[in-house]
Coordinates of C-alpha atoms in Angstrom, one line a residue:
Chain A
M1 CA 0.3 0.2 -0.2
R2 CA 1.4 3.5 -1.1
E3 CA 1.6 6.0 1.4
V4 CA -0.8 9.0 0.3
A5 CA -0.7 13.0 0.6
I6 CA -2.5 15.6 0.2
I7 CA -1.3 18.6 -2.3
G8 CA -4.1 21.1 -2.6
V9 CA -7.0 22.4 -0.7
K10 CA -10.6 24.6 -1.2
N11 CA -13.4 25.4 0.7
T12 CA -15.9 27.7 -0.8
L13 CA -18.2 30.5 1.9
F14 CA -20.4 28.2 3.6
G15 CA -23.8 29.2 4.3
E16 CA -26.5 30.3 2.6
Q17 CA -26.0 31.5 -1.5
W18 CA -29.2 32.2 -3.1
D19 CA -27.0 33.6 -5.7
R20 CA -25.2 30.4 -6.7
S21 CA -25.7 27.1 -7.8
F22 CA -24.9 23.6 -6.8
R23 CA -22.7 23.0 -9.6
D24 CA -20.9 26.1 -9.1
L25 CA -19.9 25.4 -5.3
V26 CA -18.7 22.8 -6.0
V27 CA -16.5 23.8 -9.2
E28 CA -15.5 26.5 -7.2
A29 CA -14.2 24.0 -4.6
G30 CA -12.8 21.5 -7.0
V31 CA -10.9 24.1 -9.1
G32 CA -9.4 26.2 -6.7
A33 CA -8.1 22.6 -4.9
V34 CA -6.6 22.0 -8.3
E35 CA -4.8 25.3 -8.3
D36 CA -3.7 25.3 -5.0
A37 CA -2.1 22.0 -5.5
G38 CA -1.1 23.8 -9.2
V39 CA -1.6 20.3 -10.9
A40 CA -2.6 20.2 -14.6
G41 CA -6.0 18.2 -15.7
E42 CA -4.5 16.0 -17.7
K43 CA -2.6 15.1 -14.5
I44 CA -6.1 14.3 -13.0
D45 CA -6.7 10.5 -12.4
S46 CA -10.1 10.0 -10.9
M47 CA -12.6 12.1 -8.8
F48 CA -14.6 10.8 -5.5
V49 CA -17.6 13.4 -4.9
G50 CA -19.8 13.1 -1.2
N51 CA -22.8 14.3 -1.8
M52 CA -26.0 13.1 0.0
S53 CA -29.2 14.0 -1.4
G54 CA -28.7 15.8 -4.6
G55 CA -32.2 14.6 -5.8
Q56 CA -34.5 15.5 -2.6
F57 CA -32.5 19.1 -2.3
V58 CA -32.0 20.3 -6.0
E59 CA -33.7 17.5 -7.8
Q60 CA -30.0 16.5 -9.6
E61 CA -29.1 12.8 -9.3
H62 CA -25.8 12.1 -11.9
I63 CA -23.9 13.8 -9.8
G64 CA -20.5 12.4 -10.3
A65 CA -20.8 12.9 -14.5
L66 CA -22.6 16.4 -14.0
I67 CA -19.4 17.8 -11.9
A68 CA -16.8 16.0 -14.1
D69 CA -18.4 17.7 -17.1
Y70 CA -18.6 21.3 -15.7
S71 CA -15.1 21.3 -13.8
G72 CA -13.8 20.5 -17.6
L73 CA -12.5 16.9 -17.0
A74 CA -15.6 15.1 -18.3
K75 CA -15.2 16.5 -22.4
N76 CA -11.5 15.7 -23.8
L77 CA -10.3 14.1 -20.6
H78 CA -13.2 11.7 -19.7
V79 CA -12.1 11.6 -16.1
P80 CA -13.6 8.7 -14.0
S81 CA -16.2 10.6 -11.6
T82 CA -17.5 8.2 -8.7
R83 CA -20.7 10.0 -6.3
V84 CA -20.3 8.8 -2.9
E85 CA -23.1 8.8 -0.5
A86 CA -23.7 7.8 3.5
A87 CA -26.2 10.6 4.1
C88 CA -23.9 12.9 6.4
A89 CA -21.0 11.0 6.4
S90 CA -20.8 11.5 2.4
G91 CA -17.5 13.4 1.9
G92 CA -15.7 12.4 4.4
L93 CA -16.4 8.6 2.8
A94 CA -15.6 10.5 -0.8
L95 CA -12.5 11.3 1.1
R96 CA -11.3 7.3 2.1
Q97 CA -12.5 6.3 -1.4
A98 CA -9.9 8.4 -2.4
I99 CA -7.5 7.3 -0.5
C100 CA -8.2 4.3 -1.5
A101 CA -7.5 4.8 -4.8
V102 CA -4.6 6.4 -4.5
A103 CA -3.3 3.9 -2.0
S104 CA -3.9 1.0 -3.8
G105 CA -1.9 2.0 -6.9
M106 CA -4.4 2.6 -9.0
D107 CA -4.8 6.5 -9.3
D108 CA -2.0 8.8 -9.3
I109 CA -3.6 12.4 -8.8
V110 CA -7.2 12.3 -7.4
I111 CA -9.5 14.6 -6.6
A112 CA -11.9 14.2 -3.3
A113 CA -14.8 16.7 -3.2
G114 CA -17.6 17.2 -1.5
V115 CA -21.4 19.8 -1.8
E116 CA -24.6 20.2 -0.5
K117 CA -26.6 23.1 -1.8
M118 CA -29.8 22.7 1.0
T119 CA -31.1 26.2 0.8
D120 CA -33.0 26.1 -2.7
V121 CA -35.9 23.6 -1.0
P122 CA -38.2 25.3 2.5
A123 CA -36.6 24.4 5.6
S124 CA -39.3 21.9 5.7
K125 CA -38.6 20.0 2.8
A126 CA -35.1 20.4 4.2
S127 CA -35.6 18.5 7.1
S128 CA -37.4 15.6 5.8
A129 CA -34.3 14.9 3.2
L130 CA -32.1 14.5 6.2
A131 CA -34.4 12.7 7.9
A132 CA -34.1 10.1 5.0
A133 CA -30.5 9.4 7.0
A134 CA -32.7 7.7 9.4
D135 CA -35.1 4.4 9.2
R136 CA -37.6 5.5 7.5
E137 CA -40.2 2.8 7.9
W138 CA -39.6 2.6 11.8
E139 CA -38.3 5.6 12.9
G140 CA -39.5 8.3 10.6
I141 CA -42.8 7.0 10.6
M142 CA -43.7 7.4 14.2
G143 CA -42.7 11.5 13.5
A144 CA -38.8 11.2 14.4
T145 CA -36.9 14.0 13.6
F146 CA -32.6 14.1 13.7
P147 CA -32.9 16.8 16.4
G148 CA -35.2 14.5 17.9
L149 CA -33.0 11.4 18.1
Y150 CA -30.3 13.5 19.1
A151 CA -32.2 15.0 21.5
M152 CA -32.9 11.3 23.1
I153 CA -29.3 10.4 23.3
A154 CA -29.0 13.5 25.1
R155 CA -31.8 12.9 27.5
L156 CA -29.9 9.5 27.9
H157 CA -26.8 11.1 28.2
M158 CA -27.8 13.6 30.8
H159 CA -29.5 10.8 33.4
R160 CA -26.7 8.9 33.7
Y161 CA -23.8 10.8 32.9
G162 CA -25.2 14.2 35.0
T163 CA -24.7 16.6 31.7
T164 CA -26.0 19.5 32.2
S165 CA -28.0 21.7 29.1
E166 CA -25.6 24.3 30.6
Q167 CA -22.2 21.9 29.1
L168 CA -24.4 20.8 26.1
A169 CA -24.6 25.3 25.2
E170 CA -20.8 25.1 26.2
V171 CA -20.2 23.1 23.1
A172 CA -22.1 25.9 20.5
V173 CA -20.0 29.0 22.6
K174 CA -16.9 27.6 21.9
N175 CA -18.0 26.5 17.9
H176 CA -18.9 30.1 17.5
F177 CA -16.3 31.1 19.3
N178 CA -14.0 29.6 16.7
G179 CA -15.9 30.2 14.2
Q180 CA -15.3 34.1 13.9
F181 CA -11.9 33.0 13.1
N182 CA -12.7 31.4 9.5
P183 CA -13.6 33.7 6.8
I184 CA -15.6 30.7 5.0
A185 CA -17.8 30.5 8.6
Q186 CA -21.6 30.8 8.2
Y187 CA -21.6 32.6 11.4
R188 CA -18.7 34.5 12.4
N189 CA -20.8 36.0 16.1
T190 CA -20.1 34.7 19.1
I191 CA -23.1 33.6 21.6
T192 CA -23.6 33.3 24.9
V193 CA -24.5 30.1 27.2
D194 CA -27.7 32.5 28.1
A195 CA -28.3 32.7 24.6
V196 CA -28.7 29.2 24.1
L197 CA -30.7 28.3 27.0
N198 CA -33.1 30.5 26.2
S199 CA -33.1 30.0 22.0
I200 CA -36.8 28.2 21.1
M201 CA -36.3 24.6 22.0
V202 CA -36.6 22.7 18.9
A203 CA -36.7 18.4 20.3
D204 CA -36.4 18.7 24.4
P205 CA -33.5 19.0 25.5
L206 CA -31.9 20.4 22.5
R207 CA -32.9 24.0 21.7
I208 CA -32.1 25.6 18.3
F209 CA -28.5 27.2 19.2
D210 CA -27.7 22.9 20.0
C211 CA -28.4 22.3 16.2
S212 CA -26.2 23.1 12.7
P213 CA -28.0 24.7 10.3
I214 CA -29.1 24.5 6.9
T215 CA -26.0 25.2 4.8
D216 CA -25.0 25.7 1.0
G217 CA -20.7 24.9 0.5
A218 CA -18.3 22.5 -1.3
S219 CA -14.8 22.2 -0.4
A220 CA -12.3 19.6 -2.7
V221 CA -9.1 18.4 -1.7
I222 CA -6.7 16.8 -4.1
L223 CA -4.4 13.6 -3.5
A224 CA -1.0 12.1 -4.7
P225 CA 1.6 9.6 -3.8
A226 CA 3.3 10.8 -0.9
D227 CA 6.2 9.8 -3.0
I228 CA 5.7 12.5 -5.4
A229 CA 4.1 15.3 -3.7
H230 CA 7.0 17.4 -3.6
E231 CA 6.7 18.0 -6.9
Y232 CA 3.7 19.8 -6.7
T233 CA 3.9 21.1 -3.0
D234 CA 6.1 22.3 -0.5
T235 CA 4.0 21.9 2.3
P236 CA 1.8 18.4 1.6
I237 CA -0.2 16.7 4.7
Y238 CA 0.5 13.4 4.6
V239 CA -2.5 10.9 4.9
K240 CA -1.5 8.6 8.6
G241 CA -4.5 6.8 9.3
T242 CA -8.4 6.3 8.2
G243 CA -10.6 4.3 9.7
Q244 CA -14.4 3.3 8.6
A245 CA -17.4 1.7 10.7
S246 CA -21.1 0.8 10.1
D247 CA -23.4 0.5 13.3
T248 CA -27.2 0.0 12.9
I249 CA -29.3 2.0 11.1
A250 CA -31.8 2.9 13.8
L251 CA -30.7 4.4 17.2
H252 CA -33.4 2.0 19.1
D253 CA -31.0 -1.3 18.1
R254 CA -27.8 0.7 19.0
R255 CA -26.0 -1.7 22.1
D256 CA -25.8 1.7 24.2
I257 CA -27.4 4.7 22.8
T258 CA -25.5 6.5 24.6
T259 CA -22.6 6.0 22.3
L260 CA -21.4 5.7 18.5
E261 CA -19.9 2.6 18.6
A262 CA -18.9 3.4 14.6
S263 CA -16.7 6.2 16.2
V264 CA -15.1 4.3 18.8
V265 CA -14.1 1.4 16.0
A266 CA -13.6 4.0 12.7
G267 CA -11.5 5.9 15.5
R268 CA -9.5 2.5 16.8
R269 CA -8.4 1.9 12.9
A270 CA -7.3 5.1 12.7
Y271 CA -5.3 5.1 15.4
E272 CA -3.9 1.1 14.9
M273 CA -3.4 2.6 11.3
A274 CA -1.8 5.9 12.3
G275 CA 0.2 3.7 14.8
L276 CA -0.7 6.8 17.3
G277 CA -3.2 7.1 20.2
P278 CA -5.3 10.2 21.2
K279 CA -2.6 11.1 23.2
D280 CA -0.8 12.6 20.3
I281 CA -3.3 14.1 18.5
D282 CA -2.9 18.1 18.3
L283 CA -6.2 18.9 17.3
V284 CA -9.8 17.6 15.9
E285 CA -12.7 18.2 13.8
V286 CA -15.6 16.2 15.3
H287 CA -19.1 15.9 14.0
D288 CA -20.8 18.3 15.8
C289 CA -24.2 18.4 14.1
F290 CA -25.7 18.8 17.7
T291 CA -24.1 20.2 20.6
I292 CA -24.3 16.0 22.6
A293 CA -23.0 14.7 18.9
E294 CA -19.8 16.8 19.9
I295 CA -19.8 15.4 23.5
C296 CA -20.4 12.1 22.6
A297 CA -17.6 12.4 19.9
I298 CA -14.6 13.3 22.5
E299 CA -15.8 10.5 24.3
D300 CA -15.9 8.1 21.9
L301 CA -12.8 8.6 20.2
G302 CA -10.6 9.0 23.6
F303 CA -10.3 12.2 24.2
A304 CA -12.4 12.2 27.2
K305 CA -13.7 9.4 29.7
K306 CA -17.1 8.0 28.5
G307 CA -19.6 10.4 30.4
E308 CA -17.1 13.2 31.0
G309 CA -17.4 14.5 27.6
G310 CA -19.8 17.7 29.1
K311 CA -17.4 18.5 32.0
V312 CA -14.5 18.4 30.1
T313 CA -16.0 20.4 27.6
Q314 CA -17.0 23.3 30.3
Q315 CA -13.6 23.0 32.2
G316 CA -12.2 24.6 28.5
E317 CA -9.8 21.6 27.8
T318 CA -11.7 21.9 23.9
A319 CA -10.4 25.0 23.5
I320 CA -7.8 26.4 21.1
G321 CA -4.6 26.6 23.2
A322 CA -6.4 23.9 25.6
R323 CA -5.3 20.1 25.9
I324 CA -7.3 19.2 22.8
P325 CA -8.8 22.0 20.7
V326 CA -11.9 20.6 19.1
N327 CA -13.9 22.1 15.9
T328 CA -11.2 25.2 15.5
S329 CA -13.2 25.8 11.8
G330 CA -16.2 26.4 14.4
G331 CA -17.6 22.8 13.3
L332 CA -21.1 22.3 11.8
K333 CA -22.3 24.4 14.5
A334 CA -20.8 27.9 13.7
C335 CA -19.2 26.8 10.4
G336 CA -22.0 25.5 8.7
H337 CA -23.2 21.8 7.9
P338 CA -23.5 20.8 4.3
V339 CA -23.9 17.9 4.6
G340 CA -22.2 15.9 1.4
A341 CA -19.5 19.0 2.2
T342 CA -18.9 18.6 5.4
G343 CA -15.9 15.6 5.5
I344 CA -14.1 17.1 3.5
K345 CA -14.2 20.5 5.1
Q346 CA -13.1 19.3 8.1
A347 CA -9.8 17.9 5.6
V348 CA -9.3 21.2 4.5
E349 CA -9.3 23.1 8.0
I350 CA -7.2 20.0 9.6
V351 CA -4.5 20.8 6.3
Q352 CA -4.5 24.8 6.8
Q353 CA -3.6 23.8 10.5
L354 CA -1.3 21.6 10.1
R355 CA 0.7 23.5 7.0
G356 CA 0.5 26.9 9.5
E357 CA -1.2 29.1 7.2
A358 CA -5.2 29.2 9.9
G359 CA -4.7 32.1 11.0
K360 CA -5.9 33.5 14.1
R361 CA -7.7 30.2 14.9
Q362 CA -4.3 28.3 14.8
V363 CA -3.3 26.3 16.8
D364 CA 0.3 26.5 17.8
G365 CA 2.5 23.5 17.0
A366 CA 0.0 21.4 15.7
E367 CA 1.8 18.3 13.5
I368 CA -0.7 15.5 13.7
G369 CA -5.0 16.2 13.4
M370 CA -7.5 14.4 12.9
T371 CA -11.6 14.2 11.4
H372 CA -14.3 12.5 12.1
N373 CA -17.6 12.2 10.1
V374 CA -21.0 10.7 10.8
G375 CA -23.6 9.0 9.2
G376 CA -27.1 9.6 10.6
S377 CA -27.7 9.1 14.2
G378 CA -24.1 6.8 14.3
A379 CA -24.9 4.2 11.7
T380 CA -21.5 5.7 9.6
A381 CA -18.7 7.1 11.0
V382 CA -15.4 8.0 9.4
V383 CA -12.0 8.6 11.3
H384 CA -8.9 10.2 9.1
I385 CA -5.3 10.9 10.6
F386 CA -2.9 13.7 9.0
S387 CA 0.2 14.3 9.9
R388 CA 2.7 17.0 9.1
N389 CA 5.7 14.6 8.9
R390 CA 5.4 12.2 6.7
Chain B
M1 CA -45.2 6.3 2.4
S2 CA -46.2 5.0 -0.3
V3 CA -49.1 2.6 0.0
P4 CA -47.4 -0.7 -0.9
R5 CA -44.6 -0.4 1.5
F6 CA -46.7 0.8 4.5
W7 CA -48.8 -2.4 3.4
R8 CA -45.8 -4.6 3.4
K9 CA -45.2 -4.3 7.1
Q10 CA -48.7 -3.7 8.3
I11 CA -48.8 -7.0 10.3
A12 CA -45.8 -6.2 12.2
R13 CA -47.3 -3.0 13.1
Y14 CA -50.5 -3.7 13.5
N15 CA -49.8 -6.5 15.9
L16 CA -46.1 -5.6 17.3
V17 CA -45.0 -9.3 15.6
G18 CA -41.4 -9.4 15.2
T19 CA -38.8 -12.3 15.0
Y20 CA -36.8 -14.1 17.0
C21 CA -33.9 -16.5 16.4
K22 CA -33.6 -20.0 17.5
T23 CA -30.0 -19.9 17.8
C24 CA -29.1 -16.9 20.0
E25 CA -32.7 -17.0 21.5
E26 CA -32.5 -12.9 20.7
Y27 CA -35.8 -11.1 20.0
F28 CA -36.6 -8.7 16.8
Y29 CA -38.3 -6.0 16.4
P30 CA -39.2 -4.5 13.0
P31 CA -39.1 -8.2 12.1
R32 CA -35.6 -9.2 10.5
N33 CA -35.0 -11.5 8.1
V34 CA -31.2 -12.3 9.3
C35 CA -30.3 -12.4 12.5
P36 CA -27.5 -10.0 12.6
S37 CA -25.9 -12.1 15.3
C38 CA -25.7 -15.1 14.0
R39 CA -26.2 -14.8 10.0
R40 CA -26.4 -17.5 8.4
E41 CA -26.4 -19.7 11.2
G42 CA -29.4 -18.0 12.6
E43 CA -32.8 -19.4 12.8
I44 CA -35.4 -17.3 12.0
G45 CA -39.1 -17.1 12.9
E46 CA -42.3 -15.1 13.8
F47 CA -43.1 -14.4 17.6
K48 CA -45.9 -11.8 19.1
F49 CA -44.3 -9.8 21.2
N50 CA -46.6 -9.0 24.6
G51 CA -46.0 -4.9 24.1
N52 CA -45.6 -3.7 27.5
G53 CA -42.4 -2.2 28.1
E54 CA -40.4 0.6 29.3
L55 CA -39.1 3.9 28.3
V56 CA -35.4 4.0 27.6
T57 CA -35.2 7.6 26.5
Y58 CA -37.7 10.5 25.1
T59 CA -37.9 13.8 23.7
V60 CA -40.5 16.3 23.3
I61 CA -40.6 17.2 19.6
H62 CA -41.4 21.1 18.6
A63 CA -40.3 21.1 15.7
A64 CA -41.9 18.8 13.7
A65 CA -41.2 16.7 10.9
E66 CA -43.6 16.7 7.3
G67 CA -47.0 15.2 8.2
F68 CA -46.6 15.6 11.9
E69 CA -47.1 19.8 12.0
G70 CA -50.2 19.4 13.8
Q71 CA -48.9 17.2 16.8
T72 CA -46.3 19.5 18.4
P73 CA -45.7 19.2 21.1
Y74 CA -45.0 15.1 20.9
V75 CA -43.3 12.8 22.8
L76 CA -41.0 10.6 21.1
G77 CA -39.2 7.4 23.0
I78 CA -37.3 4.4 22.8
V79 CA -39.6 1.6 24.5
Q80 CA -37.4 -1.7 25.9
L81 CA -40.4 -4.4 25.2
E82 CA -39.9 -7.2 27.9
E83 CA -38.3 -9.4 25.4
G84 CA -35.6 -7.2 25.1
P85 CA -36.1 -5.3 21.6
R86 CA -36.6 -1.3 22.0
L87 CA -38.4 0.6 19.3
T88 CA -39.2 4.0 18.7
S89 CA -42.6 5.1 19.1
Q90 CA -44.7 8.1 20.4
I91 CA -45.8 8.4 24.0
V92 CA -49.4 10.0 24.3
G93 CA -49.9 11.8 27.0
D94 CA -48.9 14.8 29.1
P95 CA -44.7 15.1 28.4
K96 CA -44.8 16.1 32.1
E97 CA -45.4 12.4 33.2
M98 CA -42.6 11.5 30.6
H99 CA -39.2 9.7 32.8
I100 CA -36.8 7.5 32.0
G101 CA -37.9 3.7 33.3
L102 CA -42.0 4.4 32.8
K103 CA -43.3 1.6 32.7
V104 CA -45.8 1.5 29.1
R105 CA -48.5 -0.2 27.4
P106 CA -49.0 -0.3 23.7
V107 CA -52.7 1.2 22.0
F108 CA -53.6 1.2 18.1
R109 CA -54.1 4.5 16.7
R110 CA -53.5 6.7 13.6
L111 CA -50.0 7.2 12.8
G112 CA -50.5 9.4 10.0
Q113 CA -51.9 10.0 6.5
S114 CA -50.6 9.3 2.8
G115 CA -51.7 13.6 1.3
E116 CA -54.4 15.1 1.8
R117 CA -57.0 11.8 0.7
G118 CA -54.9 9.3 0.9
M119 CA -54.3 6.3 3.0
I120 CA -54.9 6.6 6.7
Y121 CA -52.0 4.7 8.5
Y122 CA -52.3 2.9 11.9
G123 CA -50.0 1.6 14.4
T124 CA -48.6 1.4 17.3
K125 CA -48.0 3.8 20.0
Y126 CA -47.7 4.2 23.7
V127 CA -49.0 5.3 27.1
P128 CA -48.1 5.4 30.6
A129 CA -49.3 1.7 32.0

């Protein structure tokens, strides 16, 4: 298996972008990443695109070909392009497939992109499209929503471990604080614990400020074999580990409703491949689609003991400059959550941090970073570990 | 949900009929054709649950799913049946009376409707026992 490096990255602006289309967004990200890597179109061997629900959000399927076409990679070059779908983990999974393509020796230069255009439909339609990531026949039919499923995780976590609404709110406060330093973030305003606790209830105990928003956005990275990465960039970022795991589609079938076992296993697989552990990680981008999700994630990935994710957050251990900075980009909460793009955006953030290009949100001396991307209420999890050093 | 998609599982929904694996002695609701633990070693047969259970966790939904707008606030919960399996259901009753560990029993209720003039879906909801 060959070692793999990231040689180019690009995020579009994240947010509500009524003046821009699905294809505008992904082409901007793809072309931007190609320019960042300084790679010619003829060199591109293949492309993987994470997209959750183009069919429901913009009534467009056949996303792979559409993007190859509008990126100028179809007409003369006929670059193979594959859409990858795993709900909100689509981006992370597209990245993993791209890594596999390079690692196997099948392809050299590969694009991994992710895109979602969620604001072309009313919020109710968007929620309904997202609900398709849960079990439609046995959860959706009972009136389950995504905030509702995570609220049931939160309720049990609070009951069992004494996690409080204030601790949940601290996740949102921290991620908004970090988001103000991220020029692509959907929200660049800071918020307070009181603001979260006084925001409207969505699914008790989760309030609107506990939830990530509906977002338009796209992200892309360019991968190359580590052996030739220096031909393109002075600062290649190396992929040290990748792990993916599946779990039951329905929340009610989980062994432990407060643990996303797919995260635990995907994390373990990535750690084993990298030969590293939680103590070696300098910063992590986790899947905080809801505040409780970040608390579960830092527990599941080994950054906090089971049940102590809330406490650790409240004590400030996950802030920039503290023990383990979590979601320096602003996370899904403040940076925004264009579902298919999120997993790639997390990788872009880590690459920018490891290159030392993260500006005011820079983690000093960051050498090793991790991404954690979840689909549904935990039926898919994808974890990657990246390093500045080979 | 489309009519045929609903009808296929109508018996399971109306009567709480799931399955049982003789190999690992595990019960499943909703029904499964393959035992997730024993896979092809498993021996799956039909099983009707008595329906009684306990509330594992719950939420009060204020922002409704499509088609449930008129019902807010409604309680959604995960119920553990006496035989072991868990299911997601609405819990009919005062949100203030809900708590983890609450004993619940099944009731036959209207779940929803496909469009304004479409078929009405029935199935199982729960009430405090």
